[in-house]
XYZ file of C-alpha atoms in Angstrom:
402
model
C -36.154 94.062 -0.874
C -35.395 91.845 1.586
C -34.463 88.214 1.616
C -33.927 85.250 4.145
C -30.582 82.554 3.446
C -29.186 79.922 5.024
C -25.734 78.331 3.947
C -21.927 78.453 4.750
C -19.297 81.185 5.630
C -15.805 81.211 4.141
C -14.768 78.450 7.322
C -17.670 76.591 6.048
C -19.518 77.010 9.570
C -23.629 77.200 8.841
C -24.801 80.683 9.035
C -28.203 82.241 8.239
C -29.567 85.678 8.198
C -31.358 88.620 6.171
C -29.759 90.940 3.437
C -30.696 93.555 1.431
C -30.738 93.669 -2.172
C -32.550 94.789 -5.236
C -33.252 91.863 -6.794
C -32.180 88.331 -6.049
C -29.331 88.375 -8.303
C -28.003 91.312 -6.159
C -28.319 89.379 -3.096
C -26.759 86.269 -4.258
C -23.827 89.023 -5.935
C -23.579 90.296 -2.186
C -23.976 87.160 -0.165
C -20.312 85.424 -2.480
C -18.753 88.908 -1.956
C -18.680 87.874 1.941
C -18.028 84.299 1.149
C -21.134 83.212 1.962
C -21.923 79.815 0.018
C -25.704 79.588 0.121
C -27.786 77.108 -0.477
C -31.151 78.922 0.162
C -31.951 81.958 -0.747
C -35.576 83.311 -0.179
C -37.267 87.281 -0.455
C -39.158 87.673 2.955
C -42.889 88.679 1.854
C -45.931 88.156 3.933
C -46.832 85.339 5.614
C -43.730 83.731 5.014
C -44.238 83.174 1.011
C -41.476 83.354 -1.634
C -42.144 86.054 -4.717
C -39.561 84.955 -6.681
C -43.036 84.225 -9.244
C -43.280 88.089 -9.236
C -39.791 88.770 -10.777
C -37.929 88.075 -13.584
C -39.159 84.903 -15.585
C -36.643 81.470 -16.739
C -35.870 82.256 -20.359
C -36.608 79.025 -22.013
C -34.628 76.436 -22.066
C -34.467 75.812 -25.705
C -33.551 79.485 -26.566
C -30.724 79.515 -24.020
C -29.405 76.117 -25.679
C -29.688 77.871 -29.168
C -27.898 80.716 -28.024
C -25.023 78.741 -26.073
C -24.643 76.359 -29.252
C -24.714 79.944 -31.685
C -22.239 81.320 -29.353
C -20.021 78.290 -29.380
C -19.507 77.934 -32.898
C -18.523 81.351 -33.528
C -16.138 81.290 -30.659
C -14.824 78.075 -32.423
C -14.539 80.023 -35.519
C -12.350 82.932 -34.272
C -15.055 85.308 -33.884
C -14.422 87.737 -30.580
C -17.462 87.201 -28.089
C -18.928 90.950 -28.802
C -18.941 89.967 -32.489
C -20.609 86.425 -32.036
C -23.451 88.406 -29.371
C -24.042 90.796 -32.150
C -24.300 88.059 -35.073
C -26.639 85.759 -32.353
C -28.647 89.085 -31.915
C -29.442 89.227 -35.606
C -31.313 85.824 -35.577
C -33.765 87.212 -32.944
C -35.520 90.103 -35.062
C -38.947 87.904 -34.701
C -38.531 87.824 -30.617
C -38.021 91.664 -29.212
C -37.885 90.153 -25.630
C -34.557 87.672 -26.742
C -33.002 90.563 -28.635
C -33.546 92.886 -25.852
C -31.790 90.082 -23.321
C -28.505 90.225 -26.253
C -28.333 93.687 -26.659
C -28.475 94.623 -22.935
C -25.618 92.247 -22.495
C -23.369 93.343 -26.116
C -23.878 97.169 -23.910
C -22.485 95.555 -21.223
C -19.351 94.093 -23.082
C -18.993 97.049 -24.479
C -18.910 98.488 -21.635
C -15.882 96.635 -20.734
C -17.571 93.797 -18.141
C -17.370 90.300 -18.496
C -19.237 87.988 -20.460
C -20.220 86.480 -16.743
C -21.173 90.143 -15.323
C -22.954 91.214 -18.293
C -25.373 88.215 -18.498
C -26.068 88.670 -14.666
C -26.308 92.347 -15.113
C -29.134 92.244 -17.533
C -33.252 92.096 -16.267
C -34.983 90.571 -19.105
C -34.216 87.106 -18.321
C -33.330 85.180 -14.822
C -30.326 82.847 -16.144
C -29.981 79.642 -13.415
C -26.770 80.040 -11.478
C -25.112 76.511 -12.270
C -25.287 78.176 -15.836
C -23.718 81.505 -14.690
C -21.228 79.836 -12.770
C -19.889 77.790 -15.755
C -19.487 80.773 -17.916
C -18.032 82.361 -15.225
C -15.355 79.482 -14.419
C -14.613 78.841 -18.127
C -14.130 82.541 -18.997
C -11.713 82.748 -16.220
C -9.836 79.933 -17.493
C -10.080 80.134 -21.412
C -12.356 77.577 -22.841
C -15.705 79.610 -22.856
C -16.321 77.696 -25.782
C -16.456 74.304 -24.588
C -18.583 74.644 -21.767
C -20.885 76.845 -23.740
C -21.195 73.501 -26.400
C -21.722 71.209 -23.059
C -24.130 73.528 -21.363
C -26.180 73.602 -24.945
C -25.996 69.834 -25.314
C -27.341 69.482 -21.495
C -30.209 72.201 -21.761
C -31.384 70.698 -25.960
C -31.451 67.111 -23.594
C -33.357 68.166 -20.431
C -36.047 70.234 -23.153
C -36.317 67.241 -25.117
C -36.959 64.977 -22.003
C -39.366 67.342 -20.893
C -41.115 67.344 -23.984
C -40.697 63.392 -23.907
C -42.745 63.223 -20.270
C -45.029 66.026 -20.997
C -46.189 64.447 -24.237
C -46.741 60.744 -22.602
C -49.320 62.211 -19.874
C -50.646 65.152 -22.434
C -52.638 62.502 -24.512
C -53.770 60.228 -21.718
C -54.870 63.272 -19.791
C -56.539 64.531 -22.463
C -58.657 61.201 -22.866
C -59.206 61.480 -19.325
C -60.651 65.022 -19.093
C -62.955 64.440 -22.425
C -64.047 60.600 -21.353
C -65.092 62.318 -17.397
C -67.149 65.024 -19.418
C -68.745 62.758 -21.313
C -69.708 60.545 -18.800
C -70.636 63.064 -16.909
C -72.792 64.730 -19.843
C -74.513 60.940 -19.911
C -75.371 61.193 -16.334
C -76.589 64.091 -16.111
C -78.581 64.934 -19.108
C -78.784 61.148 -21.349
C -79.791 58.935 -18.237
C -82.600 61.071 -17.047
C -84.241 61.339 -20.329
C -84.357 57.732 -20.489
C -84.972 56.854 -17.217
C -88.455 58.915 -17.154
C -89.554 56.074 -19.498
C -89.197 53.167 -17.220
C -91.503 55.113 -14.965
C -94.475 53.585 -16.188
C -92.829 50.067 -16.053
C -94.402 47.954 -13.207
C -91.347 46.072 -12.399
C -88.655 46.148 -10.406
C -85.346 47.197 -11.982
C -82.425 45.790 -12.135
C -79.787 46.750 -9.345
C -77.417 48.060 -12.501
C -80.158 50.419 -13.486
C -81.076 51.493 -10.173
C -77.610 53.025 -9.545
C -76.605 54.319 -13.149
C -80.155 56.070 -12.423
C -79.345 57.516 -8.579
C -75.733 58.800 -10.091
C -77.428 60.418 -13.034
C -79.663 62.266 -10.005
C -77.056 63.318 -8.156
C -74.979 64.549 -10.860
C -78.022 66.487 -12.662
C -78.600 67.702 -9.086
C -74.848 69.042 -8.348
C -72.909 69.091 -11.718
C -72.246 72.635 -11.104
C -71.126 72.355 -7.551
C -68.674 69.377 -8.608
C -67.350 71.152 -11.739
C -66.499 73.852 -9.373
C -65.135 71.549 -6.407
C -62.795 70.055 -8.806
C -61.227 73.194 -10.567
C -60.961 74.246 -6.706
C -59.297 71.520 -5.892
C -56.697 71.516 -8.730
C -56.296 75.467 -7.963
C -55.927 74.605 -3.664
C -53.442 71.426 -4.134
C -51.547 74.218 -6.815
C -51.001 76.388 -4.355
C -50.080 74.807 -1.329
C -47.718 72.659 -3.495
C -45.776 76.210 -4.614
C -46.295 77.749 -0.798
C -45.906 74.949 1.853
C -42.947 73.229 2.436
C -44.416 70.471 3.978
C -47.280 69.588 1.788
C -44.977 69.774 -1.270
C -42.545 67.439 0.162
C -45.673 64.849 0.821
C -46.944 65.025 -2.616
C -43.494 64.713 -4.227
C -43.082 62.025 -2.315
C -45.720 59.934 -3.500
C -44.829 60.844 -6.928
C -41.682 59.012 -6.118
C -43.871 56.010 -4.924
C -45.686 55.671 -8.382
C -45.076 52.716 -10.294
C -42.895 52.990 -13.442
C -43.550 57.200 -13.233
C -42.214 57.487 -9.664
C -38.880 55.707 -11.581
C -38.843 58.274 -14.496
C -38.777 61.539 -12.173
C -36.099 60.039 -10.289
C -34.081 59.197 -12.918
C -34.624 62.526 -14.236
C -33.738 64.398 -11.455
C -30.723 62.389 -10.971
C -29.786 62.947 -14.685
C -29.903 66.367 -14.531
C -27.789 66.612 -11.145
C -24.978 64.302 -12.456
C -25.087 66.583 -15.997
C -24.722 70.037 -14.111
C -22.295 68.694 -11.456
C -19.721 66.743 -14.607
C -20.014 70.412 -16.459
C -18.622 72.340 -13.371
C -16.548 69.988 -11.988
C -14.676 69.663 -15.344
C -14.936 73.829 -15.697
C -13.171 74.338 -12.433
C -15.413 74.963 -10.075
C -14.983 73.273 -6.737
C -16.754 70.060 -5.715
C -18.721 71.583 -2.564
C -19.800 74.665 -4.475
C -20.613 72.208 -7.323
C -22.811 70.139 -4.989
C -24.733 73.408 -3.447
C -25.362 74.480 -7.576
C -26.215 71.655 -8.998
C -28.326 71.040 -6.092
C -30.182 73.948 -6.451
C -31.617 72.668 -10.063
C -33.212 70.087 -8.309
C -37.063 70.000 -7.902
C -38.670 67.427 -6.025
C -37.854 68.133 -2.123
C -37.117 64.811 -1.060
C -33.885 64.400 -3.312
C -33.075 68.028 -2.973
C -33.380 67.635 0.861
C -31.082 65.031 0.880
C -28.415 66.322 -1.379
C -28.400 69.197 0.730
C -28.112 67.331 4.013
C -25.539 65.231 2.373
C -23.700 68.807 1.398
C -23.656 69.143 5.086
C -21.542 66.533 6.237
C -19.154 66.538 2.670
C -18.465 70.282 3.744
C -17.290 68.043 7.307
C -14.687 65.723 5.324
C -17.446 62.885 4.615
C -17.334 61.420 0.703
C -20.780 62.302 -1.092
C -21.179 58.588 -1.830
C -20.943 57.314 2.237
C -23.402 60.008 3.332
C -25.889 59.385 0.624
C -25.869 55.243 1.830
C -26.023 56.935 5.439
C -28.768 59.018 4.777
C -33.070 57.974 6.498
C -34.185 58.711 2.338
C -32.614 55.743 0.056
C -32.256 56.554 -3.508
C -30.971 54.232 -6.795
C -27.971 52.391 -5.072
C -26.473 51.429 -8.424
C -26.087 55.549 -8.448
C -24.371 55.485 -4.811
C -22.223 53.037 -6.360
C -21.254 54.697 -9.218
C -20.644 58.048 -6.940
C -18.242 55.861 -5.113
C -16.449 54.630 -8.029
C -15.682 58.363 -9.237
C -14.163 59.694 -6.180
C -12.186 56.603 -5.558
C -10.460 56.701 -8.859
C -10.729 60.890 -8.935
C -12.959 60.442 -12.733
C -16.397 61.538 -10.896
C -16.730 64.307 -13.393
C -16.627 61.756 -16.021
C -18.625 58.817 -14.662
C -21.149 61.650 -13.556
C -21.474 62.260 -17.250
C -22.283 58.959 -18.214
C -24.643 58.090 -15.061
C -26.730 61.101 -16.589
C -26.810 59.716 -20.525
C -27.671 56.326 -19.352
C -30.282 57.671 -17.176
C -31.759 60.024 -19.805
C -31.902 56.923 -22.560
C -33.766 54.821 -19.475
C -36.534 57.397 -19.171
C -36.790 57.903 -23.154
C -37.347 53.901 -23.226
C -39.806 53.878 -19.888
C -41.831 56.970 -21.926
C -42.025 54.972 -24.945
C -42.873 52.173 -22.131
C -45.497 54.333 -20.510
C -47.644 55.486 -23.566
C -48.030 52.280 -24.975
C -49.710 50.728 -21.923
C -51.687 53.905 -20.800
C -53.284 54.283 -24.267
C -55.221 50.745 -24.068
C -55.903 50.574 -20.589
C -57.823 54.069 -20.300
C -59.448 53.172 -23.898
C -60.573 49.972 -21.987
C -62.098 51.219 -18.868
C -63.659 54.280 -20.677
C -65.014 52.057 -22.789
C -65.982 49.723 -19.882
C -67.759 52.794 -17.819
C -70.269 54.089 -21.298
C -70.322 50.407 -22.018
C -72.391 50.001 -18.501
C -74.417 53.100 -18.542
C -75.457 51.378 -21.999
C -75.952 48.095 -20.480
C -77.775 49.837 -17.579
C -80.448 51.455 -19.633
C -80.697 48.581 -21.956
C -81.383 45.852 -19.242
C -84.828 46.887 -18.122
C -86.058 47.458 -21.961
C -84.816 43.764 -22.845
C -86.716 42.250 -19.030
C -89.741 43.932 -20.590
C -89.686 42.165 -23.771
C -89.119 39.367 -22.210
């Protein structure tokens, strides 16, 4: 295969170019054996698309934090590593797949490779390279252990946060989807019905009635070709948000813009950054390398963009903190501040810890926030749109008997 990157030679001058590999592990493996630091890293395919959806899938983040946490307490305990892979193996027998992921790396410790090597070796699971770089820093330096706890504690706090966001817009979307096909249902089947009754009714009806009536035409008329222009839709904006660049970047962007939401997907984006980057900055690893990996987590392109412009000019001598105020795209400034704090009293790694637990309670409180005013507002405007098609078909019954 072959695949497209773009990053930084071992004189930190930008460089860019193809390589071949057989997977994208192999070409990451190849492109730090030249001393290539890069921060994108794409397989060339037609038209310019990534197939990094064709490969290996994420193993989920809760079974990776069990493991880590499994792993950690048996280092803690004096078990070797090849023991405590073998005793984590045993707790799999219900998932082949996880067990498969263990025992290909246990062969590979066997084998005599590192704990590092084996894990990147093995193609059941792609493992995220901040994670692969932490083992690989701590089991140079002896305290595999500790990161593995810290790593677990991140990944069992970014799944619940998920979890936490997911289930706020699960239920409201949910009321959403079964209050349009209801409505819908009304128009297109209910108001008809009752509609051929006022047929015979030698008055003029009210202006209400008259339009509940025309949208109950058209959507008897075209239900089917708006059921299917809507699924099309969802399926067209889903894939030019995973294939273009640009599009994706617009529509994160106004994600960003949302009221109270736009807030929450900040703050967990710049949670999870300020997590990754106090784990490997405390585990050794160096602060531009740290930058490019914990950068790479990142999701929405306007605050990966600018991380990875800002990467740019630290890599020229700049602090993080001046070229993130410099920078066209403004993010939290009480997060710039708090940057700036850390490197001038050299306890970033430790500030960057507590910038991501304060923004990770923030987002549990704006969820909490979030569910309790979506619930009543969509209850009151579904019940305010079957509560006119009611009133509609009512009115001209009640003008009759009047």
């Amino acid at each position: 295969m072959l695949f497209s990157y773009k990053g930084y030679d071992a004189n930190f001058t930008k460089c860019k170019g193809d390589i071949e590999a057989g997977s994208y592990e192999d070409a990451g493996i190849k492109l730090k054996a030249q001393n290539i630091i890069y921060n994108s890293l794409k397989e060339k395919g037609s038209f310019g698309f990534k197939l990094d959806f064709l490969t290996k899938k994420q193993l989920p983040i809760i079974e990776l934090s069990r493991i880590s946490k499994n792993l950690a307490i048996y280092l803690r305990s004096g078990v070797s590593l090849l023991n405590a892979i073998q005793l984590s193996k045993s707790l799999y027998e219900d998932n082949r797949k996880t067990q498969n992921f263990l025992e290909q790396i246990e062969v590979s410790l066997r084998e005599g490779n590192s704990f590092y090597n084996s894990i990147k070796s093995q193609n059941t699971y792609k493992i995220a390279d901040f994670f692969l770089q932490s083992i690989k820093i701590a089991e140079e330096n002896g305290f595999l252990s500790k990161v593995l706890d810290e790593l677990s504690d991140y990944l069992k706090n970014q799944h619940r946060i998920n979890k936490q966001v997911g289930s706020a817009f699960i239920y409201p979307a949910f009321i959403i989807f079964v209050s349009v096909m209801m409505i819908a249902f009304m128009l297109s089947f209910v108001v008809p019905k009752i509609s051929s009754m006022f047929d015979s009714i030698d008055q003029e009806l009210p202006g209400l009635t008259k339009f509940v009536i025309g949208m109950g035409e058209f959507f008897g008329a075209y239900w089917l070709v708006l059921f299917l222009l809507f699924f099309g839709m969802i399926i067209g904006t889903s894939f030019l948000y995973r294939f273009n660049g640009t599009f994706k970047y617009s529509f994160d962007k106004f994600l960003l813009s949302i009221p109270i939401f736009g807030k929450m997907v900040l703050y967990n984006e710049l949670a999870r950054f300020s997590y990754i980057s106090s784990v490997m900055m405390e585990s050794g690893v160096s602060f531009v390398h740290t930058i490019k990996l914990s950068t790479d987590i990142l999701t929405l392109s306007p605050i990966k963009q600018l991380f990875e412009r800002s990467m740019d000019r630290v890599i020229e001598g700049e602090k993080l903190s001046v070229t993130l105020i410099k920078d066209k795209y403004k993010i939290d400034r009480s997060f710039i501040q708090a940057i700036s704090l850390g490197e001038e009293t050299s306890q970033l790694p430790s500030i960057l810890s507590n910038i991501s637990e304060l923004y990770f309670d923030e987002n549990e409180e704006k969820t909490k926030k979030l569910m309790s005013l979506l619930e009543p507002i969509l209850m009151l405007v579904v019940a305010g749109i079957v509560g006119g098609i009611v009133v509609a078909m009512i009115l001209p019954i009640a003008s009759m008997n009047i």
